[in-house]
Coordinates of C-alpha atoms in Angstrom, one line a residue:
M80 CA -73.4 -63.5 -30.9
K81 CA -71.9 -64.3 -34.4
R82 CA -68.6 -63.0 -35.8
G83 CA -67.9 -62.0 -39.3
K84 CA -66.1 -59.8 -41.7
V85 CA -67.7 -57.0 -43.9
T86 CA -67.5 -57.9 -47.4
S87 CA -69.3 -54.7 -48.7
F88 CA -70.9 -51.7 -47.8
D89 CA -72.1 -48.8 -49.6
P90 CA -72.4 -45.5 -47.5
S91 CA -74.6 -43.7 -49.9
K92 CA -77.2 -46.6 -49.9
G93 CA -76.8 -47.2 -46.2
Y94 CA -76.4 -51.1 -46.2
G95 CA -73.7 -53.9 -47.3
F96 CA -73.2 -57.7 -46.4
I97 CA -71.4 -59.6 -43.5
L98 CA -69.5 -62.9 -44.3
G99 CA -70.2 -64.7 -41.1
G100 CA -68.0 -67.4 -39.5
D101 CA -70.4 -70.0 -40.6
G102 CA -69.7 -69.2 -44.2
K103 CA -73.1 -67.3 -44.9
Q104 CA -73.7 -63.9 -46.1
Y105 CA -75.7 -61.6 -43.9
F106 CA -77.5 -58.3 -44.8
A107 CA -76.4 -55.4 -43.1
H108 CA -78.2 -52.1 -42.6
C109 CA -76.7 -49.0 -41.2
S110 CA -79.6 -48.7 -38.6
K111 CA -78.3 -51.8 -37.0
I112 CA -75.0 -50.8 -36.2
V113 CA -74.4 -50.0 -32.3
G114 CA -71.4 -48.5 -30.5
R115 CA -70.3 -46.2 -33.3
L116 CA -71.2 -42.6 -33.9
E117 CA -71.0 -42.7 -37.6
E118 CA -73.7 -45.2 -39.1
R119 CA -71.3 -47.2 -41.6
L120 CA -69.0 -50.1 -41.9
Y121 CA -65.8 -50.8 -43.6
V122 CA -64.9 -53.7 -46.0
N123 CA -62.7 -56.0 -44.2
E124 CA -63.8 -54.9 -40.9
Y125 CA -64.6 -57.6 -38.3
V126 CA -68.0 -57.4 -36.4
Q127 CA -70.1 -59.4 -34.1
F128 CA -73.8 -59.4 -34.6
Q129 CA -77.0 -61.3 -34.0
V130 CA -79.3 -62.5 -36.7
V131 CA -82.8 -62.4 -37.5
E132 CA -84.1 -64.8 -40.0
S133 CA -85.9 -63.6 -43.0
D134 CA -88.8 -64.9 -45.2
H135 CA -86.6 -66.4 -47.8
S136 CA -89.6 -66.1 -50.6
K137 CA -89.1 -62.3 -50.2
H138 CA -85.5 -61.9 -49.1
K139 CA -82.6 -64.1 -50.1
Y140 CA -80.3 -63.2 -46.8
D141 CA -81.0 -63.1 -43.2
A142 CA -80.4 -59.9 -41.7
A143 CA -77.8 -58.8 -39.0
I144 CA -78.9 -56.7 -36.1
N145 CA -77.2 -55.2 -33.0
I146 CA -73.8 -55.0 -35.2
Q147 CA -70.7 -54.1 -33.2
P148 CA -67.4 -53.4 -34.7
I149 CA -64.6 -55.4 -33.0
L150 CA -60.6 -55.4 -33.2
D151 CA -60.1 -59.1 -33.0
M152 CA -59.7 -61.4 -36.3
D153 CA -62.3 -63.9 -36.7
D154 CA -61.3 -67.1 -34.5
S155 CA -61.5 -69.2 -37.6
E156 CA -58.5 -67.5 -39.5
P157 CA -54.8 -67.7 -38.4
Y158 CA -53.5 -64.2 -37.0
Q159 CA -49.9 -63.2 -36.8
V160 CA -49.1 -61.3 -33.6
H161 CA -47.1 -58.0 -34.0
R162 CA -45.3 -55.9 -31.6
N163 CA -46.8 -52.6 -31.9
P164 CA -44.0 -50.0 -32.0
F165 CA -46.3 -46.9 -31.0
I166 CA -46.6 -45.8 -27.5
P167 CA -49.8 -43.5 -27.2
R168 CA -50.2 -43.5 -23.5
S169 CA -46.6 -42.8 -21.9
P170 CA -43.8 -40.2 -22.4
I171 CA -41.1 -41.4 -24.5
N172 CA -38.1 -42.5 -22.3
N173 CA -36.2 -44.1 -25.1
P174 CA -33.9 -41.9 -27.3
E175 CA -34.1 -44.3 -30.1
K176 CA -37.9 -43.8 -30.2
F177 CA -37.8 -39.9 -29.9
A178 CA -38.1 -38.1 -32.9
G179 CA -38.1 -34.3 -33.9
R180 CA -37.4 -31.4 -31.8
K181 CA -33.6 -31.0 -32.8
T182 CA -33.9 -27.2 -32.3
G183 CA -35.4 -27.5 -28.7
I184 CA -32.8 -30.3 -27.7
K185 CA -29.9 -28.0 -28.9
D186 CA -31.3 -25.2 -26.7
G187 CA -31.8 -27.4 -23.7
V188 CA -28.3 -29.1 -23.9
T189 CA -26.6 -25.5 -24.4
S190 CA -28.6 -24.7 -21.0
L191 CA -27.6 -28.0 -19.4
V192 CA -23.7 -27.1 -20.4
N193 CA -24.0 -23.8 -18.7
N194 CA -25.8 -25.0 -15.6
S195 CA -28.8 -23.0 -16.6
N196 CA -32.4 -23.6 -15.2
I197 CA -35.1 -24.7 -18.0
L198 CA -38.8 -23.7 -18.3
I199 CA -40.5 -26.3 -20.8
T200 CA -43.8 -25.1 -22.2
G201 CA -46.4 -26.2 -24.8
D202 CA -50.1 -27.3 -25.0
R203 CA -51.5 -30.5 -24.0
G204 CA -50.3 -33.6 -26.1
I205 CA -47.4 -31.6 -27.5
G206 CA -44.8 -33.9 -25.9
K207 CA -43.4 -31.8 -22.9
S208 CA -42.9 -34.9 -20.8
S209 CA -41.2 -36.9 -23.4
F210 CA -39.0 -33.9 -24.5
A211 CA -38.0 -33.2 -20.7
N212 CA -37.2 -37.1 -20.3
Q213 CA -34.6 -36.8 -23.0
L214 CA -33.1 -33.9 -21.4
V215 CA -32.8 -35.9 -18.1
R216 CA -31.3 -38.8 -20.0
I217 CA -28.6 -36.4 -21.6
S218 CA -27.8 -34.8 -18.3
E219 CA -26.9 -38.4 -16.9
G220 CA -24.5 -38.8 -19.6
D221 CA -26.5 -40.7 -22.3
T222 CA -25.4 -38.9 -25.4
F223 CA -27.3 -41.4 -28.0
L224 CA -29.8 -38.7 -29.0
L225 CA -27.1 -36.2 -29.4
K226 CA -25.3 -38.3 -31.8
K227 CA -28.6 -39.4 -33.7
M228 CA -29.2 -35.6 -34.3
S229 CA -25.4 -34.7 -35.0
I230 CA -25.3 -32.4 -31.8
N231 CA -21.8 -32.1 -30.7
L232 CA -20.7 -31.3 -27.0
P233 CA -18.0 -29.3 -26.0
E234 CA -14.7 -31.0 -26.4
S235 CA -13.8 -33.6 -23.6
Y236 CA -17.3 -32.8 -21.8
S237 CA -19.9 -35.4 -20.9
P238 CA -22.6 -34.4 -18.8
Q239 CA -22.5 -35.6 -15.2
Y240 CA -25.6 -34.7 -13.3
A241 CA -27.3 -36.6 -10.8
A242 CA -30.9 -36.2 -11.9
I243 CA -34.4 -36.8 -10.8
S244 CA -37.9 -36.1 -11.7
I245 CA -41.2 -35.8 -10.0
R246 CA -44.7 -35.3 -11.6
G247 CA -47.2 -32.5 -10.2
F248 CA -50.5 -34.0 -9.1
K249 CA -53.6 -32.3 -8.4
D250 CA -53.6 -29.6 -5.6
M251 CA -50.0 -30.5 -4.9
T252 CA -48.7 -28.5 -1.9
L253 CA -45.3 -26.8 -1.5
E254 CA -44.6 -29.6 1.2
D255 CA -45.5 -32.3 -1.3
V256 CA -43.0 -30.6 -4.0
A257 CA -39.9 -30.3 -1.5
G258 CA -40.5 -33.6 0.3
G259 CA -40.9 -35.5 -3.0
I260 CA -37.7 -34.0 -4.4
V261 CA -35.7 -34.9 -1.4
R262 CA -37.4 -38.4 -1.0
E263 CA -36.9 -39.1 -4.7
L264 CA -33.0 -38.3 -4.4
V265 CA -32.6 -40.4 -1.1
V266 CA -34.2 -43.3 -2.7
K267 CA -33.0 -43.2 -6.3
F268 CA -29.3 -43.1 -5.1
D269 CA -30.0 -45.0 -1.9
I270 CA -28.2 -42.7 0.3
G271 CA -30.3 -42.6 3.5
E272 CA -28.1 -44.7 5.4
K273 CA -25.0 -43.1 4.2
L274 CA -26.2 -39.7 5.3
E275 CA -27.2 -40.7 8.9
T276 CA -24.2 -43.1 9.6
E277 CA -21.3 -41.7 7.7
H278 CA -22.1 -38.0 7.9
Q279 CA -24.5 -38.0 10.9
I280 CA -26.9 -35.7 8.6
D281 CA -30.4 -35.7 9.6
L282 CA -32.3 -34.5 6.8
K283 CA -34.9 -31.9 7.5
V284 CA -37.6 -32.3 4.6
Y285 CA -37.3 -36.1 4.2
K286 CA -39.3 -36.4 7.2
F287 CA -41.3 -33.4 8.0
K288 CA -44.6 -34.6 6.4
A289 CA -45.1 -36.7 9.7
K290 CA -44.5 -33.9 11.7
S291 CA -46.8 -31.4 9.6
T292 CA -49.9 -33.2 11.1
T293 CA -49.3 -31.1 14.4
K294 CA -47.7 -28.2 12.9
D295 CA -47.9 -26.6 9.4
F296 CA -44.7 -25.4 8.0
D297 CA -44.6 -22.1 6.4
L298 CA -42.8 -21.1 3.4
K299 CA -39.5 -19.8 5.2
N300 CA -39.4 -23.2 7.1
I301 CA -39.6 -25.2 3.9
M302 CA -37.1 -23.1 1.8
D303 CA -34.6 -23.4 5.0
F304 CA -35.0 -27.3 5.3
F305 CA -35.2 -27.9 1.5
G306 CA -32.0 -25.8 1.0
Y307 CA -30.2 -27.6 3.8
D308 CA -31.2 -31.1 2.8
I309 CA -30.2 -30.4 -1.0
I310 CA -26.6 -29.1 -0.5
K311 CA -26.2 -32.0 2.0
I312 CA -27.2 -34.5 -0.7
C313 CA -25.3 -32.6 -3.4
D314 CA -22.0 -32.8 -1.3
T315 CA -22.7 -36.6 -0.5
L316 CA -23.1 -37.7 -4.0
G317 CA -20.5 -35.4 -5.5
Y318 CA -21.6 -35.1 -9.1
R319 CA -19.4 -33.0 -11.0
D320 CA -22.3 -30.8 -12.8
G321 CA -24.4 -31.2 -9.5
L322 CA -28.2 -31.8 -9.4
L323 CA -30.8 -31.8 -12.1
I324 CA -34.4 -31.6 -10.6
L325 CA -37.3 -32.0 -13.2
I326 CA -40.9 -31.1 -12.1
D327 CA -43.2 -31.9 -14.6
E328 CA -47.0 -30.9 -14.9
V329 CA -46.2 -27.7 -13.0
E330 CA -49.7 -26.8 -13.8
N331 CA -51.1 -29.2 -11.1
I332 CA -49.5 -27.5 -8.3
D333 CA -51.7 -25.5 -5.9
P334 CA -51.6 -22.1 -7.2
T335 CA -52.0 -20.7 -3.7
S336 CA -49.1 -22.7 -2.2
G337 CA -46.2 -19.9 -3.1
F338 CA -44.4 -22.3 -5.3
A339 CA -43.2 -19.6 -7.7
N340 CA -41.9 -17.5 -4.8
F341 CA -40.5 -21.0 -3.5
I342 CA -38.6 -21.8 -6.9
K343 CA -37.4 -17.9 -7.3
N344 CA -35.9 -17.6 -4.0
I345 CA -34.4 -21.1 -3.9
T346 CA -32.7 -20.9 -7.0
E347 CA -31.4 -17.6 -6.0
Y348 CA -30.1 -18.8 -2.9
F349 CA -28.3 -21.9 -4.4
S350 CA -26.8 -19.5 -7.2
S351 CA -25.4 -17.4 -4.1
E352 CA -23.9 -20.3 -2.6
N353 CA -22.2 -21.4 -5.9
R354 CA -24.0 -24.5 -6.1
H355 CA -24.9 -26.3 -9.5
I356 CA -28.5 -27.2 -8.8
T357 CA -30.6 -27.0 -11.9
F358 CA -34.4 -27.1 -12.2
V359 CA -36.1 -27.9 -15.2
L360 CA -40.0 -27.1 -15.1
S361 CA -42.6 -28.3 -17.7
G362 CA -46.2 -27.2 -17.9
I363 CA -48.9 -25.7 -20.2
P364 CA -48.4 -21.9 -21.0
C365 CA -51.5 -20.3 -19.5
T366 CA -51.0 -21.7 -16.2
L367 CA -47.2 -21.3 -16.0
T368 CA -48.1 -17.4 -17.1
D369 CA -50.6 -17.2 -14.3
L370 CA -48.1 -18.8 -11.7
F371 CA -45.1 -16.7 -12.6
L372 CA -47.0 -13.4 -13.0
Q373 CA -46.8 -13.3 -9.0
H374 CA -43.0 -12.9 -9.6
P375 CA -42.1 -11.2 -13.0
S376 CA -38.3 -11.5 -12.2
F377 CA -38.8 -15.2 -11.9
L378 CA -38.3 -15.7 -15.7
R379 CA -34.8 -14.2 -15.9
L380 CA -33.7 -17.3 -13.7
F381 CA -34.9 -19.6 -16.5
S382 CA -34.2 -20.2 -20.3
P383 CA -37.3 -20.8 -21.7
I384 CA -38.1 -23.3 -24.6
E385 CA -41.5 -23.2 -26.1
L386 CA -42.7 -26.4 -27.9
K387 CA -44.9 -26.0 -31.0
E388 CA -46.6 -28.2 -33.3
F389 CA -44.4 -30.7 -35.2
S390 CA -43.5 -29.6 -38.8
A391 CA -44.5 -32.1 -41.5
I392 CA -41.1 -33.3 -41.9
E393 CA -41.0 -34.1 -37.9
S394 CA -44.3 -35.7 -38.1
Y395 CA -42.9 -37.9 -40.9
E396 CA -39.9 -38.7 -39.1
L397 CA -41.9 -39.9 -35.9
L398 CA -44.1 -42.3 -38.1
D399 CA -41.1 -43.5 -40.1
S400 CA -38.8 -44.1 -37.0
Y401 CA -41.6 -46.4 -35.4
L402 CA -42.5 -48.3 -38.5
G403 CA -39.0 -48.4 -40.4
S404 CA -37.9 -51.5 -38.7
G405 CA -41.3 -53.0 -38.2
K406 CA -42.9 -55.9 -39.9
K407 CA -45.8 -53.7 -41.7
R408 CA -45.8 -51.0 -44.2
Y409 CA -48.4 -48.5 -45.1
H410 CA -49.7 -46.7 -47.9
S411 CA -47.9 -43.4 -48.7
R412 CA -51.5 -41.6 -48.8
T413 CA -52.3 -42.9 -45.4
R414 CA -49.0 -41.6 -44.0
T415 CA -50.0 -38.3 -45.2
S416 CA -53.5 -38.6 -43.7
I417 CA -52.0 -39.5 -40.5
C418 CA -49.8 -36.5 -40.4
K419 CA -52.8 -34.1 -41.4
M420 CA -55.1 -35.5 -38.8
A421 CA -52.8 -35.2 -36.0
R422 CA -52.0 -31.5 -36.8
G423 CA -48.5 -31.7 -35.4
Y424 CA -49.4 -33.1 -32.2
P425 CA -47.2 -36.1 -31.2
V426 CA -49.7 -37.6 -28.9
N427 CA -52.2 -37.8 -31.8
L428 CA -49.6 -39.2 -34.3
Q429 CA -49.1 -41.8 -31.7
L430 CA -52.6 -42.8 -31.0
L431 CA -53.7 -42.6 -34.6
G432 CA -50.4 -44.8 -35.5
F433 CA -51.2 -47.5 -32.7
Y434 CA -54.6 -47.9 -33.6
A435 CA -54.1 -48.2 -37.4
Y436 CA -51.5 -50.6 -36.6
Q437 CA -53.5 -52.8 -34.3
I438 CA -56.4 -52.9 -36.6
D439 CA -54.4 -53.8 -39.7
K440 CA -54.6 -57.6 -40.6
D441 CA -52.6 -57.8 -43.8
S442 CA -49.2 -56.2 -42.8
Y443 CA -50.0 -53.0 -45.2
I444 CA -51.8 -50.0 -43.3
D445 CA -54.2 -48.2 -45.8
D446 CA -57.0 -45.8 -45.4
D447 CA -59.6 -48.3 -44.5
D448 CA -57.5 -49.5 -41.6
L449 CA -57.2 -45.7 -40.6
K450 CA -60.8 -45.0 -40.9
I451 CA -61.8 -48.0 -38.7
A452 CA -59.1 -46.8 -36.3
V453 CA -60.5 -42.9 -36.0
D454 CA -64.1 -44.8 -35.6
Y455 CA -62.7 -47.1 -32.7
I456 CA -60.6 -44.1 -31.0
L457 CA -63.9 -41.7 -31.1
D458 CA -66.2 -44.7 -30.0
N459 CA -64.2 -46.2 -27.3
V460 CA -60.6 -44.5 -26.4
K461 CA -61.3 -40.9 -26.3
K462 CA -65.2 -40.9 -25.9
E463 CA -65.6 -40.5 -22.6
E464 CA -63.0 -37.6 -22.4
F465 CA -64.7 -35.7 -25.2
I466 CA -68.2 -36.2 -23.8
S467 CA -66.8 -34.7 -20.5
K468 CA -65.1 -31.9 -22.5
H469 CA -68.3 -31.2 -24.4
E470 CA -70.5 -31.4 -21.6
S471 CA -68.4 -28.9 -19.4
I472 CA -69.6 -25.7 -21.5
G473 CA -73.3 -26.5 -20.9
F474 CA -75.9 -26.0 -23.8
G475 CA -76.1 -22.1 -24.2
L476 CA -74.3 -19.7 -26.3
A477 CA -70.9 -21.2 -25.9
E478 CA -72.3 -24.5 -27.5
Q479 CA -74.1 -22.3 -30.1
I480 CA -70.6 -20.8 -31.1
L481 CA -69.1 -24.0 -31.3
K482 CA -71.8 -25.3 -33.8
L483 CA -71.1 -21.9 -35.8
I484 CA -67.5 -22.7 -36.0
L485 CA -68.2 -26.3 -37.4
R486 CA -70.7 -25.0 -39.8
E487 CA -69.0 -22.0 -41.1
R488 CA -65.5 -23.1 -41.6
Q489 CA -65.7 -26.8 -41.1
G490 CA -63.6 -26.8 -37.9
A491 CA -60.7 -24.6 -39.3
N492 CA -61.3 -21.0 -37.9
I493 CA -63.8 -18.3 -37.3
S494 CA -63.3 -14.6 -36.6
F495 CA -64.9 -12.6 -33.9
Q496 CA -66.2 -10.0 -36.5
T497 CA -67.9 -13.3 -38.2
L498 CA -69.5 -14.2 -35.1
L499 CA -70.9 -10.8 -34.5
Q500 CA -72.3 -10.9 -37.8
L501 CA -73.9 -14.4 -37.4
L502 CA -75.3 -13.5 -33.9
P503 CA -76.6 -9.7 -34.2
D504 CA -79.0 -10.0 -31.6
T505 CA -76.4 -11.1 -28.8
D506 CA -74.5 -8.8 -26.8
E507 CA -70.7 -8.6 -27.5
N508 CA -69.6 -9.1 -23.9
A509 CA -71.7 -12.3 -23.9
I510 CA -70.0 -13.6 -26.8
I511 CA -66.5 -12.6 -25.5
T512 CA -67.4 -14.6 -22.2
A513 CA -68.6 -17.5 -24.2
L514 CA -65.5 -17.7 -26.2
D515 CA -63.4 -17.3 -22.9
T516 CA -65.3 -20.6 -21.5
L517 CA -64.4 -22.6 -24.7
E518 CA -60.7 -21.6 -24.5
K519 CA -60.3 -22.4 -20.7
N520 CA -62.2 -25.7 -21.5
E521 CA -59.5 -26.3 -24.2
L522 CA -62.3 -26.7 -26.8
I523 CA -61.1 -24.0 -29.1
Y524 CA -57.9 -22.0 -29.5
K525 CA -57.1 -18.5 -30.3
Y526 CA -54.3 -18.5 -33.3
S527 CA -54.2 -14.7 -33.6
K528 CA -56.2 -11.6 -32.6
G529 CA -59.8 -12.4 -33.1
N530 CA -59.6 -15.7 -34.7
Y531 CA -60.7 -19.2 -33.1
F532 CA -60.4 -22.5 -34.4
I533 CA -60.7 -26.3 -33.0
K534 CA -57.3 -27.6 -32.9
D535 CA -57.9 -31.4 -32.1
Y536 CA -58.9 -33.1 -35.3
L537 CA -60.2 -36.1 -33.3
F538 CA -62.5 -33.8 -31.2
H539 CA -63.4 -32.0 -34.2
K540 CA -64.5 -35.2 -35.7
Y541 CA -66.5 -36.3 -32.7
L542 CA -68.4 -33.1 -32.6
Q543 CA -69.3 -33.3 -36.3
K544 CA -70.6 -36.8 -35.7
Y545 CA -72.4 -35.8 -32.5
Y546 CA -74.3 -32.7 -34.4
E547 CA -75.2 -34.8 -37.3
R548 CA -76.8 -37.6 -35.1
M549 CA -78.6 -34.6 -33.2
S550 CA -79.9 -33.1 -36.3

């Protein structure tokens, strides 16, 4: 395989030229591009390819085939390595990297100061874990973010919680939750030996997973053991504000485990014992709603914080905070395009920013860099996720509706009434069922009564390219 750089490409004509590492120009036709949904190349993009020699009496240039876009620079050129400031795959722990959410942070800190439990909700990719991590840091006395946001604490007060976090995993049981919290406290604060030797305390939950192979513990057993362990740990640690326990991705906990009942009763128990033990729960809204409908009174025990899409100002703030101290600049139009494409979702701001930064070769991120980044994300980073998401609905009415949303409103929105007009021979209940399927699989969202749209720009772009190729 040869390597080269695209020197020209006319998408309306479907061809262009590649300058190979050997200094020769090669003819590149769109039909010879592989590994990319959109059959086009971008100027200054790097590719690898094979060569078919042409009859030079008829064609001046040899032809490139099996053309594959690559992220690497051509080996013959010097390349300056830069540390990429964006973090697309992990929650933000560093408060210096955290942007936006000032209203949410104010509400969260107010709850912490008053020892109130907190319920964080928001769509996938909205930044719930990053937000929750910042509350944990603040609870432990790290006030950097508060100073950055000009949020003042009560005079002579600084948070002093012993804080830990656990993350929900698929089909997590109540035993996993209770045991995970106690074990995390024991390990993080290294108090296992101290509890046993100095205080002669034998923790109940800490070791009960091994015992549960012979006997299953019911809800009352778990609550009794957990309550006992947590109070003993709280007394041993002696933090002024008590304990803060973050349970992230609550939607993964087994809905039949009795988790809602457990949380409701254990928080009421700690309150009755005058214990400062604060729970922070984080998860997606629909799952939490289903979970806690089992106990409507649950919500009175928690202060809700709902995270919405970033405003334009918050989106710009995030991009500027990541690139502000870096070695690269970006075109103002490209900055605006990234914000529009992300549609207020921090995860997409991070993803687009990361790959545009990674692909850029001249320390000036422009529209061409962003276009290549979007293609790379669709063809590599998100490809399997989007294929799986798309295939989850099958090939019936649900997919037909998806096509109509794209065709009628360019992926922006479509009303239920419009669907009835476009599908006059289809039963109304069947349309409702198909829409429910699309919603549950997170392909579309209902933003107001009877109106639906594809919220994720990248998924919208994937669908456009997919149906263009199929047509």
